[in-house]
CSV table of C-alpha atoms in Angstrom, one decimal:
chain,number,residue,atom,x,y,z
A,239,UNK,CA,0.0,0.0,0.0
A,240,UNK,CA,2.6,2.6,1.0
A,241,UNK,CA,6.1,1.2,0.1
A,242,UNK,CA,6.8,4.0,-2.5
A,243,UNK,CA,5.3,6.6,-0.2
A,244,UNK,CA,7.7,5.6,2.6
A,245,UNK,CA,10.6,6.0,0.1
A,246,UNK,CA,9.3,9.5,-0.8
A,247,UNK,CA,8.9,10.3,3.0
A,248,UNK,CA,12.5,9.2,3.6
A,249,UNK,CA,13.6,11.5,0.8
A,250,UNK,CA,11.7,14.4,2.3
A,251,UNK,CA,13.3,13.6,5.7
A,252,UNK,CA,16.8,13.5,4.1
A,253,UNK,CA,16.2,16.9,2.6
A,254,UNK,CA,14.5,18.4,5.6
A,255,UNK,CA,11.5,19.2,3.4
A,256,UNK,CA,8.7,19.3,5.9
A,257,UNK,CA,6.2,20.6,3.4
A,258,UNK,CA,6.7,17.6,1.1
A,259,UNK,CA,6.5,15.3,4.1
A,260,UNK,CA,3.3,17.0,5.2
A,261,UNK,CA,1.7,16.4,1.8
A,262,UNK,CA,3.0,12.7,1.7
A,263,UNK,CA,1.6,12.2,5.2
A,264,UNK,CA,-1.8,13.5,4.1
A,265,UNK,CA,-1.8,11.1,1.2
A,266,UNK,CA,-0.8,8.2,3.5
A,267,UNK,CA,-3.7,8.9,5.8
A,268,UNK,CA,-6.2,9.3,2.9
A,269,UNK,CA,-5.0,6.0,1.5
A,270,UNK,CA,-5.5,4.3,4.9
A,271,UNK,CA,-9.0,5.6,5.1
A,272,UNK,CA,-9.7,4.4,1.5
A,273,UNK,CA,-8.3,1.0,2.3
A,274,UNK,CA,-10.5,0.7,5.4
A,275,UNK,CA,-13.6,1.5,3.2
A,276,UNK,CA,-14.0,5.0,4.5
A,277,UNK,CA,-12.4,7.0,1.7
A,278,UNK,CA,-15.5,9.0,1.1
A,279,UNK,CA,-15.1,10.5,4.5
A,280,UNK,CA,-11.7,12.0,3.8
A,281,UNK,CA,-13.0,15.4,2.7
A,282,UNK,CA,-14.9,15.8,5.9
A,283,UNK,CA,-12.0,14.6,8.0
A,284,UNK,CA,-9.7,17.1,6.2
A,285,UNK,CA,-12.0,20.0,7.1
A,286,UNK,CA,-12.4,18.9,10.7
A,287,UNK,CA,-8.7,18.6,11.3
A,288,UNK,CA,-7.6,22.1,10.2
A,289,UNK,CA,-6.5,23.1,13.7
A,290,UNK,CA,-4.5,19.8,14.0
A,291,UNK,CA,-2.9,20.5,10.7
A,292,UNK,CA,-1.5,23.8,12.1
A,293,UNK,CA,0.0,21.9,15.0
A,294,UNK,CA,1.3,19.2,12.7
A,295,UNK,CA,3.1,21.7,10.5
A,296,UNK,CA,4.7,23.3,13.5
A,297,UNK,CA,5.8,20.0,15.0
A,298,UNK,CA,7.4,18.5,11.9
A,299,UNK,CA,10.7,20.5,12.3
A,300,UNK,CA,11.1,19.0,15.8
A,301,UNK,CA,14.2,16.9,16.2
A,302,UNK,CA,13.7,13.3,14.9
A,303,UNK,CA,10.0,13.9,14.3
A,304,UNK,CA,10.0,12.8,10.7
A,305,UNK,CA,12.0,9.7,11.5
A,306,UNK,CA,9.6,8.8,14.2
A,307,UNK,CA,6.5,9.3,12.0
A,308,UNK,CA,8.1,7.3,9.1
A,309,UNK,CA,8.7,4.5,11.6
A,310,UNK,CA,5.1,4.6,12.8
A,311,UNK,CA,3.8,4.5,9.2
A,312,UNK,CA,6.0,1.5,8.5
A,313,UNK,CA,4.7,-0.3,11.6
A,314,UNK,CA,1.0,0.4,10.7
A,315,UNK,CA,1.5,-0.8,7.1
A,316,UNK,CA,3.5,-3.9,8.1
A,317,UNK,CA,0.8,-4.9,10.6
A,318,UNK,CA,-2.0,-4.3,8.0
A,319,UNK,CA,-0.1,-6.5,5.5
A,320,UNK,CA,0.1,-9.2,8.1
A,321,UNK,CA,-3.6,-8.8,8.7
A,322,UNK,CA,-3.0,-8.1,12.4
A,323,UNK,CA,-5.8,-5.6,12.6
A,324,UNK,CA,-6.0,-5.2,16.4
A,325,UNK,CA,-2.3,-4.4,16.5
A,326,UNK,CA,-2.5,-2.1,13.5
A,327,UNK,CA,-5.4,-0.3,15.2
A,328,UNK,CA,-3.4,0.3,18.3
A,329,UNK,CA,-0.3,1.4,16.4
A,330,UNK,CA,-2.4,3.9,14.4
A,331,UNK,CA,-3.9,5.3,17.6
A,332,UNK,CA,-0.4,5.8,19.1
A,333,UNK,CA,0.6,7.5,15.9
A,334,UNK,CA,-2.4,9.8,15.9
A,335,UNK,CA,-1.9,10.7,19.6
A,336,UNK,CA,1.6,12.0,18.9
A,337,UNK,CA,0.2,15.1,17.2
A,338,UNK,CA,-2.2,15.7,20.1
A,339,UNK,CA,0.7,15.7,22.5
A,340,UNK,CA,2.6,18.0,20.2
A,341,UNK,CA,-0.3,20.5,20.3
A,342,UNK,CA,0.2,20.9,24.0
A,343,UNK,CA,4.0,21.3,23.6
A,344,UNK,CA,3.5,23.9,20.9
A,345,UNK,CA,0.8,25.7,23.0
A,346,UNK,CA,3.3,26.0,25.9
A,347,UNK,CA,6.1,27.2,23.6
A,348,UNK,CA,4.0,29.5,21.4
A,349,UNK,CA,0.8,30.6,23.3
A,350,UNK,CA,0.4,33.5,20.9
A,351,UNK,CA,-0.6,31.0,18.2
A,352,UNK,CA,-3.7,30.0,20.2
A,353,UNK,CA,-6.8,32.0,21.0
A,354,UNK,CA,-8.1,32.2,24.5
A,355,UNK,CA,-11.1,29.9,23.6
A,356,UNK,CA,-8.8,27.2,22.1
A,357,UNK,CA,-9.4,24.3,24.5
A,358,UNK,CA,-6.9,21.5,24.8
A,359,UNK,CA,-7.6,18.6,22.4
A,360,UNK,CA,-8.1,15.3,24.1
A,361,UNK,CA,-8.0,12.0,22.3
A,362,UNK,CA,-11.2,10.0,22.3
A,363,UNK,CA,-11.0,6.7,24.1
A,364,UNK,CA,-12.6,4.0,22.0
A,365,UNK,CA,-13.9,0.8,23.7
A,366,UNK,CA,-11.6,-2.2,23.3
A,367,UNK,CA,-14.5,-4.4,22.4
A,368,UNK,CA,-16.0,-3.2,19.0
A,369,UNK,CA,-19.4,-4.6,20.1
A,370,UNK,CA,-19.4,-2.1,23.0
A,371,UNK,CA,-20.3,1.1,21.4
A,372,UNK,CA,-20.6,3.1,24.6
A,373,UNK,CA,-18.0,5.8,24.9
A,374,UNK,CA,-16.1,6.9,27.9
A,375,UNK,CA,-16.7,10.5,28.9
A,376,UNK,CA,-13.8,12.7,30.0
A,377,UNK,CA,-14.7,12.4,33.6
A,378,UNK,CA,-14.6,8.6,33.4
A,379,UNK,CA,-18.3,8.0,33.4
A,380,UNK,CA,-20.1,5.9,30.7
A,381,UNK,CA,-22.4,7.3,28.0
A,382,UNK,CA,-24.5,5.1,25.9
A,383,UNK,CA,-23.9,5.7,22.2
């Protein structure tokens, strides 16, 4: 699915071309959504993640960030190719949480980039059992979904 993309990502890393890496990363995630049968949702996801994209662009120049992301991409693809969906799901969640932790680091370092009403972004916790569609609320209570 993404072998040639990983090569292009490594080239972007080698040349410290964060803009090229960002575009390749977008394409990678769009392909993952398409492969999962949710490709039609990508335009909606793209609009909804505009704030995250700002943080992603700011975090890419961080030391070793590109190398870490490429490794995470490789792990997700390898697990998918082995059909280990549970492990691929967990690896993708770890990958996506990385940008959320970066948002808080960037907020602390550059508060001028955030408005007063920007609230910290918290990752949603999905139930381990896909049959259990109730979500955990932020205060730890349960909410039927």
